[in-house]
Amino acid sequence: MRNLIGIEDFSTEEIDELIEVSKNIISNKEKYLEKCKGKILATLFFEPSTRTRLSFESAMLSLGGGVLGFSSADSSSTQKGETLADTIKVVSGYSDIIAMRHPKEGAPIVAANNSNVPIINAGDGGHNHPTQTLLDLLTISQEKGRLNNFTVGLCGDLKFGRTVHSLIIALSRYENIKFVLISPNELKIPDYLKQDVLDKKNIDYIETESLEENIDKLDILYMTRVQKERFLNEEEYVRLKDVYILDKQKLEKAKKDLCIMHPLPRVNEISTEIDNDPRAAYFRQAEYGKYMRMAIILKLLNVK
Amino acid sequence: MNIDSIKNGYVIDHISAGHGMKIYEYLQLEKLDCSVAMIMNARSTKMGKKDIIKIDQKVKIDFDVLGYIDPNITINVIENDKKVKKFHPELKEELIDIVKCKNPRCITSVERGLKHICILKDKKKAQYRCKYCDSEV
């Protein structure tokens, strides 16, 4: 039985296969309408989320399966003091596959150790968010037609931004990827990522605080939100939340074929004035999320 | 200060000064049914000061745990008043319930009954990471 806990659970070939299946779904939706008939997806969201949960549910419904679950820890037995291990043991008896978001890092490993059905990590604190990464890769492949030879700018909260961590790990498997890591000093990427991934694989990267000075070099700009829920200290959040705002003026210096991505939801970091710019890919990216999650469900349930 | 030599047992030598009690606790030596001598701040030509622990019985002890605490430690095995073996502790691939992950966002901070597991990531630096959240411990 396979789980998806971190992006490293899939080989590069498997990732490429998931991207191909997603593209096939996009162009042949009707072919997939009954692929998961009779199967149940449990969405266990111990932390609020709209997009990820709905896209998982939409994915399973579009495959002909059913969904059940909860959307906050308040409406689960956690409130009564139940351990995650117990919750998973029970829910794995009610479903064929589980997508779980949990505020604590490493929670999906506990889930996988206690489940009889595949676990999909739909985000664990600031740690990993592999399905977001896979949909990001699908977006890049769709928008740019390839997954190699890029300069990728990652901007905003690179410390707690789990999407960024997983994306760095995934993109570092492809050839000639350079990273421009743009963040305030307090929100730089964790050392373990630098040591274990970037340094280990000799990947070219720079760390900078300036978006303006680097935007002209980028083929892809991945903006992130500074997430209030990751801060233990509110003052620090307030000081850092609006450090980067991408607007028309900053975009003037950018390449004409720049691909602007954002995991959403955004707050102020991307001005709405650029939403209609053809380089703004973030709403298309959100839609690709559904197709990638359909491909992931099919793979983990071993449905051809 | 004189402490008697032991007939059968172990001498844990070259413990960095001040680490003796920590090792006593990690090895749970208080649970042993034999004499244990703790010598602290002993003079050492190599180290200046060091701690030494003598255990007056050959019992089963997982010395590899010590590699994480102090890799320079020497363990001498004594049989019939003679030193029969001397070794340095190895770094274990996995430490189970020996060190706790200090990341407040880690699942180990809330899940009851969950073992704290740390994985050796860098042997040269004796660096361990939490199995669950990847934080350095």
Short mmCIF file of C-alpha atoms in Angstrom, two decimals:
data_model
loop_
_atom_site.label_atom_id
_atom_site.label_comp_id
_atom_site.label_asym_id
_atom_site.label_seq_id
_atom_site.Cartn_x
_atom_site.Cartn_y
_atom_site.Cartn_z
CA MET A 1 0.00 0.00 0.00
CA ARG A 2 1.36 3.39 -0.98
CA ASN A 3 0.98 6.68 0.89
CA LEU A 4 1.83 10.22 -0.12
CA ILE A 5 3.48 11.82 2.90
CA GLY A 6 6.18 13.86 1.22
CA ILE A 7 7.12 14.48 -2.39
CA GLU A 8 10.06 12.09 -1.95
CA ASP A 9 7.56 9.20 -1.79
CA PHE A 10 7.31 9.37 -5.58
CA SER A 11 10.15 8.89 -8.02
CA THR A 12 10.72 11.40 -10.81
CA GLU A 13 9.25 8.87 -13.26
CA GLU A 14 6.13 8.54 -11.11
CA ILE A 15 5.78 12.32 -10.90
CA ASP A 16 6.06 12.56 -14.67
CA GLU A 17 3.44 9.83 -14.97
CA LEU A 18 1.08 11.72 -12.61
CA ILE A 19 1.51 14.85 -14.73
CA GLU A 20 0.69 12.86 -17.88
CA VAL A 21 -2.42 11.31 -16.28
CA SER A 22 -3.54 14.78 -15.10
CA LYS A 23 -3.18 16.13 -18.63
CA ASN A 24 -5.14 13.18 -19.94
CA ILE A 25 -7.90 13.89 -17.42
CA ILE A 26 -8.00 17.56 -18.50
CA SER A 27 -8.62 16.57 -22.10
CA ASN A 28 -10.81 13.47 -21.50
CA LYS A 29 -12.85 14.21 -18.36
CA GLU A 30 -15.74 11.92 -19.30
CA LYS A 31 -13.41 8.93 -19.51
CA TYR A 32 -12.78 9.18 -15.76
CA LEU A 33 -16.35 9.73 -14.53
CA GLU A 34 -16.77 6.25 -13.03
CA LYS A 35 -13.19 5.21 -12.30
CA CYS A 36 -13.71 5.29 -8.52
CA LYS A 37 -17.35 4.23 -8.35
CA GLY A 38 -18.04 2.72 -4.93
CA LYS A 39 -14.87 4.14 -3.36
CA ILE A 40 -14.92 6.60 -0.45
CA LEU A 41 -12.47 9.41 0.23
CA ALA A 42 -12.31 10.66 3.84
CA THR A 43 -11.16 14.27 4.12
CA LEU A 44 -9.88 14.82 7.65
CA PHE A 45 -9.08 18.50 8.02
CA PHE A 46 -7.90 19.27 11.54
CA GLU A 47 -7.05 22.76 10.31
CA PRO A 48 -9.31 25.01 8.24
CA SER A 49 -8.87 24.94 4.48
CA THR A 50 -11.22 25.73 1.64
CA ARG A 51 -9.32 25.15 -1.53
CA THR A 52 -7.47 21.96 -0.73
CA ARG A 53 -10.44 20.22 0.89
CA LEU A 54 -12.90 21.22 -1.82
CA SER A 55 -10.50 20.28 -4.56
CA PHE A 56 -9.98 16.83 -3.02
CA GLU A 57 -13.73 16.36 -2.71
CA SER A 58 -14.34 17.63 -6.22
CA ALA A 59 -11.62 15.28 -7.48
CA MET A 60 -13.21 12.21 -5.88
CA LEU A 61 -16.73 13.21 -6.99
CA SER A 62 -15.46 13.66 -10.54
CA LEU A 63 -14.12 10.12 -10.40
CA GLY A 64 -17.55 8.81 -9.37
CA GLY A 65 -16.60 8.15 -5.73
CA GLY A 66 -18.09 9.42 -2.47
CA VAL A 67 -16.67 11.69 0.22
CA LEU A 68 -17.02 12.06 3.98
CA GLY A 69 -15.05 13.88 6.63
CA PHE A 70 -14.76 16.99 8.77
CA SER A 71 -13.34 20.43 8.17
CA SER A 72 -12.00 21.48 11.55
CA ALA A 73 -10.65 19.85 14.69
CA ASP A 74 -13.62 21.31 16.62
CA SER A 75 -15.98 18.96 14.84
CA SER A 76 -13.85 15.86 15.39
CA SER A 77 -13.18 13.65 18.42
CA THR A 78 -9.84 15.41 18.90
CA GLN A 79 -11.88 17.91 20.88
CA LYS A 80 -12.70 15.07 23.31
CA GLY A 81 -9.05 14.17 23.62
CA GLU A 82 -8.83 11.34 21.09
CA THR A 83 -5.36 10.66 19.72
CA LEU A 84 -4.69 10.97 16.02
CA ALA A 85 -3.75 7.28 15.93
CA ASP A 86 -7.21 6.29 17.24
CA THR A 87 -9.05 8.64 14.86
CA ILE A 88 -7.21 7.15 11.90
CA LYS A 89 -7.80 3.54 13.00
CA VAL A 90 -11.53 4.26 13.08
CA VAL A 91 -11.77 6.30 9.87
CA SER A 92 -9.70 3.83 7.86
CA GLY A 93 -12.53 1.37 8.50
CA TYR A 94 -15.01 3.76 6.91
CA SER A 95 -13.09 4.77 3.80
CA ASP A 96 -10.84 3.57 0.99
CA ILE A 97 -8.41 6.48 1.07
CA ILE A 98 -7.78 9.39 3.47
CA ALA A 99 -6.67 12.94 2.71
CA MET A 100 -5.56 14.63 5.92
CA ARG A 101 -4.51 18.13 6.87
CA HIS A 102 -3.11 18.55 10.36
CA PRO A 103 -1.47 21.53 12.08
CA LYS A 104 1.27 19.38 13.62
CA GLU A 105 4.35 18.51 11.62
CA GLY A 106 4.85 14.80 11.02
CA ALA A 107 1.20 13.96 11.77
CA PRO A 108 0.82 12.09 8.42
CA ILE A 109 3.54 9.64 9.47
CA VAL A 110 1.50 8.80 12.57
CA ALA A 111 -1.57 8.47 10.37
CA ALA A 112 0.16 6.17 7.90
CA ASN A 113 1.43 3.96 10.74
CA ASN A 114 -2.13 3.46 11.96
CA SER A 115 -4.08 3.16 8.73
CA ASN A 116 -5.25 0.26 6.58
CA VAL A 117 -5.88 2.58 3.64
CA PRO A 118 -3.60 5.01 1.77
CA ILE A 119 -2.92 8.36 3.45
CA ILE A 120 -2.49 11.54 1.45
CA ASN A 121 -0.81 14.37 3.30
CA ALA A 122 -2.88 17.47 2.51
CA GLY A 123 -0.51 19.64 4.55
CA ASP A 124 1.15 19.16 7.94
CA GLY A 125 1.89 22.45 9.64
CA GLY A 126 4.80 24.25 8.02
CA HIS A 127 6.37 20.97 6.97
CA ASN A 128 5.11 19.34 3.76
CA HIS A 129 2.31 19.76 1.27
CA PRO A 130 3.11 17.29 -1.51
CA THR A 131 -0.16 17.50 -3.44
CA GLN A 132 0.36 21.25 -3.77
CA THR A 133 3.83 20.56 -5.13
CA LEU A 134 2.53 18.08 -7.64
CA LEU A 135 -0.09 20.54 -8.84
CA ASP A 136 2.62 23.21 -9.01
CA LEU A 137 4.67 20.93 -11.24
CA LEU A 138 1.62 20.28 -13.40
CA THR A 139 1.09 24.05 -13.65
CA ILE A 140 4.68 24.66 -14.71
CA SER A 141 4.49 21.85 -17.24
CA GLN A 142 1.20 23.18 -18.63
CA GLU A 143 2.26 26.84 -18.71
CA LYS A 144 5.88 26.46 -19.82
CA GLY A 145 5.84 23.12 -21.62
CA ARG A 146 8.82 21.73 -19.66
CA LEU A 147 10.18 21.14 -16.15
CA ASN A 148 13.86 21.99 -16.66
CA ASN A 149 16.12 24.95 -17.48
CA PHE A 150 14.49 27.64 -15.34
CA THR A 151 15.37 30.36 -12.91
CA VAL A 152 12.71 30.08 -10.24
CA GLY A 153 12.04 32.89 -7.78
CA LEU A 154 10.42 31.90 -4.50
CA CYS A 155 9.20 34.94 -2.62
CA GLY A 156 7.71 35.61 0.82
CA ASP A 157 7.60 33.22 3.74
CA LEU A 158 10.23 30.63 2.91
CA LYS A 159 10.59 29.49 6.52
CA PHE A 160 7.10 28.24 7.30
CA GLY A 161 5.90 28.03 3.68
CA ARG A 162 5.54 24.29 3.26
CA THR A 163 4.61 24.61 -0.41
CA VAL A 164 7.97 26.20 -1.02
CA HIS A 165 9.88 23.46 0.82
CA SER A 166 8.26 20.68 -1.17
CA LEU A 167 8.62 22.58 -4.45
CA ILE A 168 12.36 23.08 -3.92
CA ILE A 169 12.78 19.35 -3.25
CA ALA A 170 10.77 18.43 -6.33
CA LEU A 171 12.29 20.91 -8.78
CA SER A 172 15.81 20.04 -7.67
CA ARG A 173 15.33 16.67 -9.40
CA TYR A 174 15.14 18.36 -12.78
CA GLU A 175 18.06 19.71 -14.81
CA ASN A 176 19.45 23.20 -14.69
CA ILE A 177 17.13 24.76 -12.15
CA LYS A 178 18.37 27.90 -10.40
CA PHE A 179 16.65 29.32 -7.35
CA VAL A 180 16.37 32.93 -6.26
CA LEU A 181 15.15 32.78 -2.65
CA ILE A 182 13.54 36.10 -1.78
CA SER A 183 12.51 36.61 1.84
CA PRO A 184 13.07 38.79 4.87
CA ASN A 185 15.92 37.57 7.02
CA GLU A 186 13.50 36.17 9.61
CA LEU A 187 11.72 33.99 7.04
CA LYS A 188 14.62 32.38 5.17
CA ILE A 189 14.41 28.70 4.18
CA PRO A 190 15.41 26.23 6.93
CA ASP A 191 19.03 25.10 7.04
CA TYR A 192 18.15 21.45 6.52
CA LEU A 193 16.79 22.23 3.06
CA LYS A 194 19.94 24.09 2.14
CA GLN A 195 22.21 21.31 3.41
CA ASP A 196 20.22 18.26 2.34
CA VAL A 197 18.92 19.47 -1.00
CA LEU A 198 20.56 22.57 -2.46
CA ASP A 199 24.14 22.09 -1.27
CA LYS A 200 24.05 18.32 -1.59
CA LYS A 201 22.92 18.49 -5.22
CA ASN A 202 25.13 21.48 -6.06
CA ILE A 203 22.16 23.56 -7.06
CA ASP A 204 22.74 27.19 -7.91
CA TYR A 205 20.84 29.52 -5.54
CA ILE A 206 20.99 32.98 -4.05
CA GLU A 207 19.27 34.34 -0.97
CA THR A 208 18.13 37.92 -1.18
CA GLU A 209 15.68 40.32 0.45
CA SER A 210 14.89 42.20 -2.78
CA LEU A 211 12.19 41.21 -5.27
CA GLU A 212 12.69 44.34 -7.42
CA GLU A 213 16.38 43.70 -8.03
CA ASN A 214 15.82 40.11 -9.11
CA ILE A 215 12.48 39.97 -10.91
CA ASP A 216 14.05 40.46 -14.37
CA LYS A 217 16.03 37.20 -14.03
CA LEU A 218 13.05 34.97 -13.34
CA ASP A 219 11.18 32.51 -15.57
CA ILE A 220 8.83 31.54 -12.75
CA LEU A 221 7.86 33.66 -9.76
CA TYR A 222 6.24 31.74 -6.92
CA MET A 223 4.67 34.16 -4.43
CA THR A 224 3.61 33.01 -0.97
CA ARG A 225 1.52 34.45 1.80
CA VAL A 226 3.02 35.21 5.19
CA GLN A 227 0.79 32.91 7.23
CA LYS A 228 -0.56 34.31 10.47
CA GLU A 229 -1.23 30.84 11.89
CA ARG A 230 2.47 29.93 11.77
CA PHE A 231 3.58 32.75 14.08
CA LEU A 232 3.77 32.34 17.82
CA ASN A 233 4.26 36.10 18.13
CA GLU A 234 1.60 38.36 16.55
CA GLU A 235 3.85 41.44 16.49
CA GLU A 236 6.34 39.70 14.27
CA TYR A 237 3.56 38.66 11.90
CA VAL A 238 2.29 42.24 11.61
CA ARG A 239 5.81 43.51 10.90
CA LEU A 240 6.46 40.96 8.13
CA LYS A 241 3.08 40.36 6.48
CA ASP A 242 3.25 43.02 3.77
CA VAL A 243 6.96 43.01 3.00
CA TYR A 244 6.41 41.91 -0.60
CA ILE A 245 3.59 43.10 -2.83
CA LEU A 246 3.70 42.19 -6.50
CA ASP A 247 2.07 44.92 -8.58
CA LYS A 248 2.05 46.31 -12.15
CA GLN A 249 5.04 48.52 -11.49
CA LYS A 250 7.27 45.65 -10.33
CA LEU A 251 6.10 43.50 -13.23
CA GLU A 252 7.33 46.06 -15.78
CA LYS A 253 10.87 44.74 -15.36
CA ALA A 254 9.83 41.08 -15.58
CA LYS A 255 10.21 38.78 -18.58
CA LYS A 256 7.29 38.72 -21.03
CA ASP A 257 6.82 34.99 -20.52
CA LEU A 258 7.16 35.00 -16.73
CA CYS A 259 4.81 32.51 -15.04
CA ILE A 260 3.39 33.94 -11.79
CA MET A 261 2.22 31.32 -9.35
CA HIS A 262 0.71 31.41 -5.85
CA PRO A 263 -0.70 28.53 -3.79
CA LEU A 264 -3.61 30.79 -2.70
CA PRO A 265 -5.28 32.17 -0.68
CA ARG A 266 -3.53 35.47 -1.24
CA VAL A 267 -3.92 38.46 1.02
CA ASN A 268 -1.94 41.50 -0.10
CA GLU A 269 1.12 39.93 -1.69
CA ILE A 270 -0.30 40.02 -5.23
CA SER A 271 -2.21 43.12 -6.22
CA THR A 272 -5.54 42.34 -7.91
CA GLU A 273 -4.52 44.77 -10.70
CA ILE A 274 -2.39 42.03 -12.27
CA ASP A 275 -5.04 39.31 -12.20
CA ASN A 276 -5.82 39.83 -15.88
CA ASP A 277 -2.19 39.81 -16.96
CA PRO A 278 -1.65 36.63 -19.03
CA ARG A 279 1.42 35.89 -16.90
CA ALA A 280 -0.79 35.48 -13.80
CA ALA A 281 -1.24 31.69 -13.63
CA TYR A 282 -2.50 31.33 -10.06
CA PHE A 283 -6.19 30.75 -10.74
CA ARG A 284 -5.40 28.24 -13.47
CA GLN A 285 -2.99 26.66 -10.96
CA ALA A 286 -5.84 26.19 -8.45
CA GLU A 287 -7.92 24.43 -11.10
CA TYR A 288 -5.04 22.14 -12.07
CA GLY A 289 -5.06 21.09 -8.41
CA LYS A 290 -8.26 19.16 -8.89
CA TYR A 291 -6.92 17.20 -11.88
CA MET A 292 -3.64 16.39 -10.14
CA ARG A 293 -5.54 15.17 -7.06
CA MET A 294 -7.66 12.95 -9.32
CA ALA A 295 -4.45 11.46 -10.71
CA ILE A 296 -3.05 10.95 -7.18
CA ILE A 297 -6.23 9.22 -5.96
CA LEU A 298 -6.16 6.91 -9.00
CA LYS A 299 -2.52 6.06 -8.41
CA LEU A 300 -2.85 5.34 -4.68
CA LEU A 301 -6.00 3.28 -5.21
CA ASN A 302 -4.21 1.49 -8.04
CA VAL A 303 -7.02 2.26 -10.49
CA LYS A 304 -5.92 2.21 -14.13
CA MET B 1 40.16 10.57 46.69
CA ASN B 2 40.26 6.80 46.31
CA ILE B 3 37.64 4.66 44.73
CA ASP B 4 38.19 0.91 44.69
CA SER B 5 38.90 -0.80 41.40
CA ILE B 6 36.24 -3.17 40.13
CA LYS B 7 36.50 -6.89 39.52
CA ASN B 8 33.86 -7.33 36.83
CA GLY B 9 32.05 -4.47 35.18
CA TYR B 10 32.62 -1.30 33.18
CA VAL B 11 34.59 1.90 33.46
CA ILE B 12 33.18 4.70 31.34
CA ASP B 13 36.09 7.05 30.91
CA HIS B 14 36.84 10.34 29.14
CA ILE B 15 33.41 11.77 29.78
CA SER B 16 33.49 15.54 29.27
CA ALA B 17 33.41 17.21 32.69
CA GLY B 18 29.82 17.85 33.71
CA HIS B 19 28.29 15.17 31.44
CA GLY B 20 28.58 12.38 34.02
CA MET B 21 25.16 12.86 35.57
CA LYS B 22 23.51 13.11 32.17
CA ILE B 23 24.99 9.71 31.24
CA TYR B 24 23.95 8.27 34.59
CA GLU B 25 20.39 9.32 33.79
CA TYR B 26 20.38 8.20 30.14
CA LEU B 27 21.67 4.75 31.06
CA GLN B 28 19.22 4.63 33.98
CA LEU B 29 21.99 3.42 36.25
CA GLU B 30 19.89 4.08 39.32
CA LYS B 31 17.86 1.00 38.35
CA LEU B 32 20.90 -1.32 38.58
CA ASP B 33 21.28 -3.61 41.55
CA CYS B 34 25.03 -2.99 41.98
CA SER B 35 27.42 -0.26 43.06
CA VAL B 36 27.95 2.64 40.69
CA ALA B 37 30.69 5.19 41.37
CA MET B 38 30.57 8.62 39.82
CA ILE B 39 33.83 10.54 39.76
CA MET B 40 33.47 14.13 38.65
CA ASN B 41 36.13 16.66 37.73
CA ALA B 42 38.93 14.07 37.76
CA ARG B 43 42.25 15.33 36.45
CA SER B 44 43.06 14.37 32.87
CA THR B 45 46.19 15.19 30.88
CA LYS B 46 44.22 15.04 27.62
CA MET B 47 41.04 16.79 28.70
CA GLY B 48 42.02 18.87 31.70
CA LYS B 49 38.98 17.67 33.64
CA LYS B 50 36.81 14.68 33.01
CA ASP B 51 34.09 12.56 34.58
CA ILE B 52 34.33 8.79 35.08
CA ILE B 53 31.63 6.24 35.91
CA LYS B 54 32.42 2.83 37.33
CA ILE B 55 29.80 0.09 37.26
CA ASP B 56 30.55 -2.85 39.51
CA GLN B 57 28.79 -5.60 37.57
CA LYS B 58 28.61 -6.86 33.98
CA VAL B 59 25.03 -6.06 33.11
CA LYS B 60 23.48 -5.44 29.71
CA ILE B 61 23.80 -1.74 28.90
CA ASP B 62 23.08 -0.05 25.56
CA PHE B 63 26.28 1.98 25.33
CA ASP B 64 25.54 3.18 21.79
CA VAL B 65 23.24 5.80 23.28
CA LEU B 66 26.38 7.47 24.60
CA GLY B 67 27.65 8.20 21.10
CA TYR B 68 25.00 10.88 20.80
CA ILE B 69 25.78 12.48 24.15
CA ASP B 70 29.57 12.42 24.00
CA PRO B 71 31.33 10.61 21.13
CA ASN B 72 34.77 10.85 22.80
CA ILE B 73 33.79 8.55 25.65
CA THR B 74 35.80 5.35 26.16
CA ILE B 75 34.19 2.23 27.58
CA ASN B 76 36.48 -0.26 29.29
CA VAL B 77 35.18 -3.75 29.97
CA ILE B 78 36.69 -5.31 33.10
CA GLU B 79 36.75 -9.05 33.75
CA ASN B 80 38.57 -10.62 36.72
CA ASP B 81 40.32 -7.34 37.53
CA LYS B 82 41.66 -6.99 33.98
CA LYS B 83 40.68 -4.71 31.12
CA VAL B 84 39.57 -7.10 28.37
CA LYS B 85 38.06 -4.66 25.90
CA LYS B 86 38.07 -0.95 25.18
CA PHE B 87 35.78 0.80 22.68
CA HIS B 88 34.14 4.05 21.71
CA PRO B 89 30.36 4.09 21.37
CA GLU B 90 28.95 4.05 17.83
CA LEU B 91 26.37 6.53 16.65
CA LYS B 92 23.06 4.70 16.41
CA GLU B 93 21.03 5.03 13.23
CA GLU B 94 17.90 5.62 15.31
CA LEU B 95 17.46 7.00 18.81
CA ILE B 96 14.16 5.91 20.31
CA ASP B 97 12.85 7.83 23.32
CA ILE B 98 16.34 9.08 24.15
CA VAL B 99 16.03 12.68 23.04
CA LYS B 100 12.81 14.60 22.73
CA CYS B 101 11.99 16.78 19.74
CA LYS B 102 11.77 20.35 20.96
CA ASN B 103 9.78 21.69 18.01
CA PRO B 104 6.45 22.87 19.52
CA ARG B 105 4.82 22.30 16.12
CA CYS B 106 5.85 18.64 15.97
CA ILE B 107 3.20 15.92 16.36
CA THR B 108 5.32 14.42 19.17
CA SER B 109 4.41 17.47 21.30
CA VAL B 110 0.73 16.46 21.47
CA GLU B 111 0.18 12.82 20.51
CA ARG B 112 -0.01 10.60 23.59
CA GLY B 113 2.00 7.39 23.55
CA LEU B 114 4.07 8.37 20.54
CA LYS B 115 7.74 7.44 20.74
CA HIS B 116 10.28 10.17 20.07
CA ILE B 117 12.37 8.85 17.19
CA CYS B 118 15.45 10.62 15.89
CA ILE B 119 17.29 9.55 12.74
CA LEU B 120 21.02 9.98 12.20
CA LYS B 121 21.43 12.36 9.27
CA ASP B 122 25.11 13.25 9.41
CA LYS B 123 27.56 10.87 11.04
CA LYS B 124 30.49 13.30 10.91
CA LYS B 125 28.57 16.03 12.70
CA ALA B 126 26.69 13.55 14.93
CA GLN B 127 23.56 15.25 13.67
CA TYR B 128 20.12 13.77 14.34
CA ARG B 129 16.73 14.88 13.06
CA CYS B 130 13.26 14.16 14.33
CA LYS B 131 11.69 11.39 12.23
CA TYR B 132 8.39 13.24 12.19
CA CYS B 133 9.14 16.92 11.61
CA ASP B 134 12.77 16.84 10.37
CA SER B 135 13.89 19.34 13.03
CA GLU B 136 17.44 19.02 14.21
CA VAL B 137 17.64 17.70 17.76
#
